[in-house]
Short mmCIF file of C-alpha atoms in Angstrom, two decimals:
data_model
loop_
_atom_site.label_atom_id
_atom_site.label_comp_id
_atom_site.label_asym_id
_atom_site.label_seq_id
_atom_site.Cartn_x
_atom_site.Cartn_y
_atom_site.Cartn_z
CA MET P 1 -37.75 59.84 8.13
CA LEU P 2 -38.58 58.82 11.67
CA ASP P 3 -34.91 59.00 12.64
CA ALA P 4 -34.73 62.58 11.32
CA PHE P 5 -37.73 63.66 13.38
CA LEU P 6 -36.42 61.91 16.48
CA GLU P 7 -33.04 63.61 16.10
CA LEU P 8 -34.65 67.04 15.67
CA SER P 9 -36.92 66.39 18.65
CA ARG P 10 -33.97 65.26 20.78
CA ARG P 11 -32.27 68.60 20.15
CA CYS P 12 -35.32 70.57 21.31
CA TRP P 13 -36.11 71.66 24.83
CA ARG P 14 -39.73 70.54 24.44
CA SER P 15 -41.72 69.00 21.60
CA ARG P 16 -45.46 68.74 21.00
CA GLY P 17 -47.64 67.12 18.36
CA PHE P 18 -50.39 69.10 16.62
CA GLY P 19 -52.24 68.65 13.35
CA ASP P 20 -51.20 70.23 10.06
CA PHE P 21 -52.45 73.83 10.08
CA TRP P 22 -52.47 74.49 13.83
CA MET P 23 -48.81 73.83 14.54
CA HIS P 24 -47.73 76.23 11.80
CA MET P 25 -50.03 78.89 13.27
CA LEU P 26 -48.28 78.44 16.61
CA VAL P 27 -45.03 79.33 14.83
CA ALA P 28 -46.67 82.36 13.21
CA GLU P 29 -47.91 83.68 16.57
CA GLY P 30 -44.57 83.03 18.29
CA SER P 31 -45.71 80.19 20.56
CA ALA P 32 -43.51 77.61 18.81
CA GLU P 33 -40.18 77.89 17.01
CA ILE P 34 -40.44 74.96 14.57
CA ALA P 35 -43.28 72.99 12.96
CA ALA P 36 -42.52 70.14 10.55
CA ASP P 37 -44.82 67.91 8.48
CA ALA P 38 -43.47 64.82 6.71
CA GLU P 39 -46.56 64.38 4.54
CA VAL P 40 -49.09 67.07 3.69
CA SER P 41 -51.39 68.03 0.85
CA LEU P 42 -52.03 71.36 -0.86
CA TRP P 43 -55.21 71.93 1.14
CA ASP P 44 -53.27 71.51 4.40
CA LEU P 45 -50.94 74.37 3.46
CA ALA P 46 -52.90 76.74 1.23
CA ALA P 47 -52.60 79.72 3.59
CA VAL P 48 -49.81 78.55 5.89
CA SER P 49 -46.81 79.83 3.94
CA VAL P 50 -48.25 83.32 3.55
CA ILE P 51 -49.27 83.59 7.21
CA VAL P 52 -45.93 82.32 8.55
CA GLU P 53 -43.89 84.56 6.25
CA GLU P 54 -46.02 87.65 6.96
CA ALA P 55 -45.43 86.99 10.67
CA GLY P 56 -41.66 87.08 10.04
CA GLY P 57 -40.97 83.35 9.86
CA ARG P 58 -39.79 81.05 7.08
CA PHE P 59 -41.73 78.30 5.31
CA THR P 60 -40.22 75.72 2.93
CA ASP P 61 -40.24 72.04 2.12
CA PHE P 62 -37.60 69.82 3.74
CA GLU P 63 -35.17 70.62 0.92
CA GLY P 64 -35.43 74.35 1.63
CA ARG P 65 -37.57 75.19 -1.42
CA PRO P 66 -40.24 77.85 -0.76
CA ARG P 67 -43.34 75.91 -1.78
CA ALA P 68 -46.73 75.02 -0.35
CA ASP P 69 -48.10 72.51 -2.84
CA GLY P 70 -47.89 69.38 -0.71
CA GLY P 71 -45.21 66.87 0.16
CA THR P 72 -43.14 68.03 3.13
CA ALA P 73 -43.34 71.31 5.03
CA ILE P 74 -41.39 73.11 7.71
CA SER P 75 -42.07 76.51 9.23
CA THR P 76 -39.81 78.24 11.73
CA ASN P 77 -39.28 81.54 13.44
CA GLY P 78 -36.65 82.15 10.74
CA VAL P 79 -33.69 82.05 13.09
CA LEU P 80 -33.77 78.24 13.43
CA HIS P 81 -34.74 77.37 9.86
CA ASP P 82 -31.34 76.41 8.47
CA GLU P 83 -30.47 74.42 11.60
CA ALA P 84 -33.79 72.55 11.48
CA LEU P 85 -33.32 71.75 7.78
CA ALA P 86 -29.80 70.50 8.49
CA ALA P 87 -31.07 68.24 11.29
CA LEU P 88 -33.71 66.76 8.98
CA ALA P 89 -31.19 66.33 6.15
CA ARG P 90 -28.86 64.19 8.27
CA THR P 91 -31.28 61.28 7.86
CA PRO P 92 -32.44 60.28 4.36
CA LEU P 93 -36.15 60.73 3.67
CA GLY P 94 -38.13 57.73 2.64
#
């Protein structure tokens, strides 16, 4: 998992670390392009998927399934979603 995050971060111009909800809100407002969480709970994501998608972004788990019930989570501006998922998929989770 760490290798996947490091690879994705290496491919970015700049990376930052923020807690669960806040980083996804930065994506929704257009201040960040990608936010990824390797371990989250339902209460971390209850409103995130709706807010990100209503703002025009995409929200899924690391396998690309549109869900917000815990586990993994990634939100993007939509344009970078498939590329971010592919970067995370290159390294096995676990």
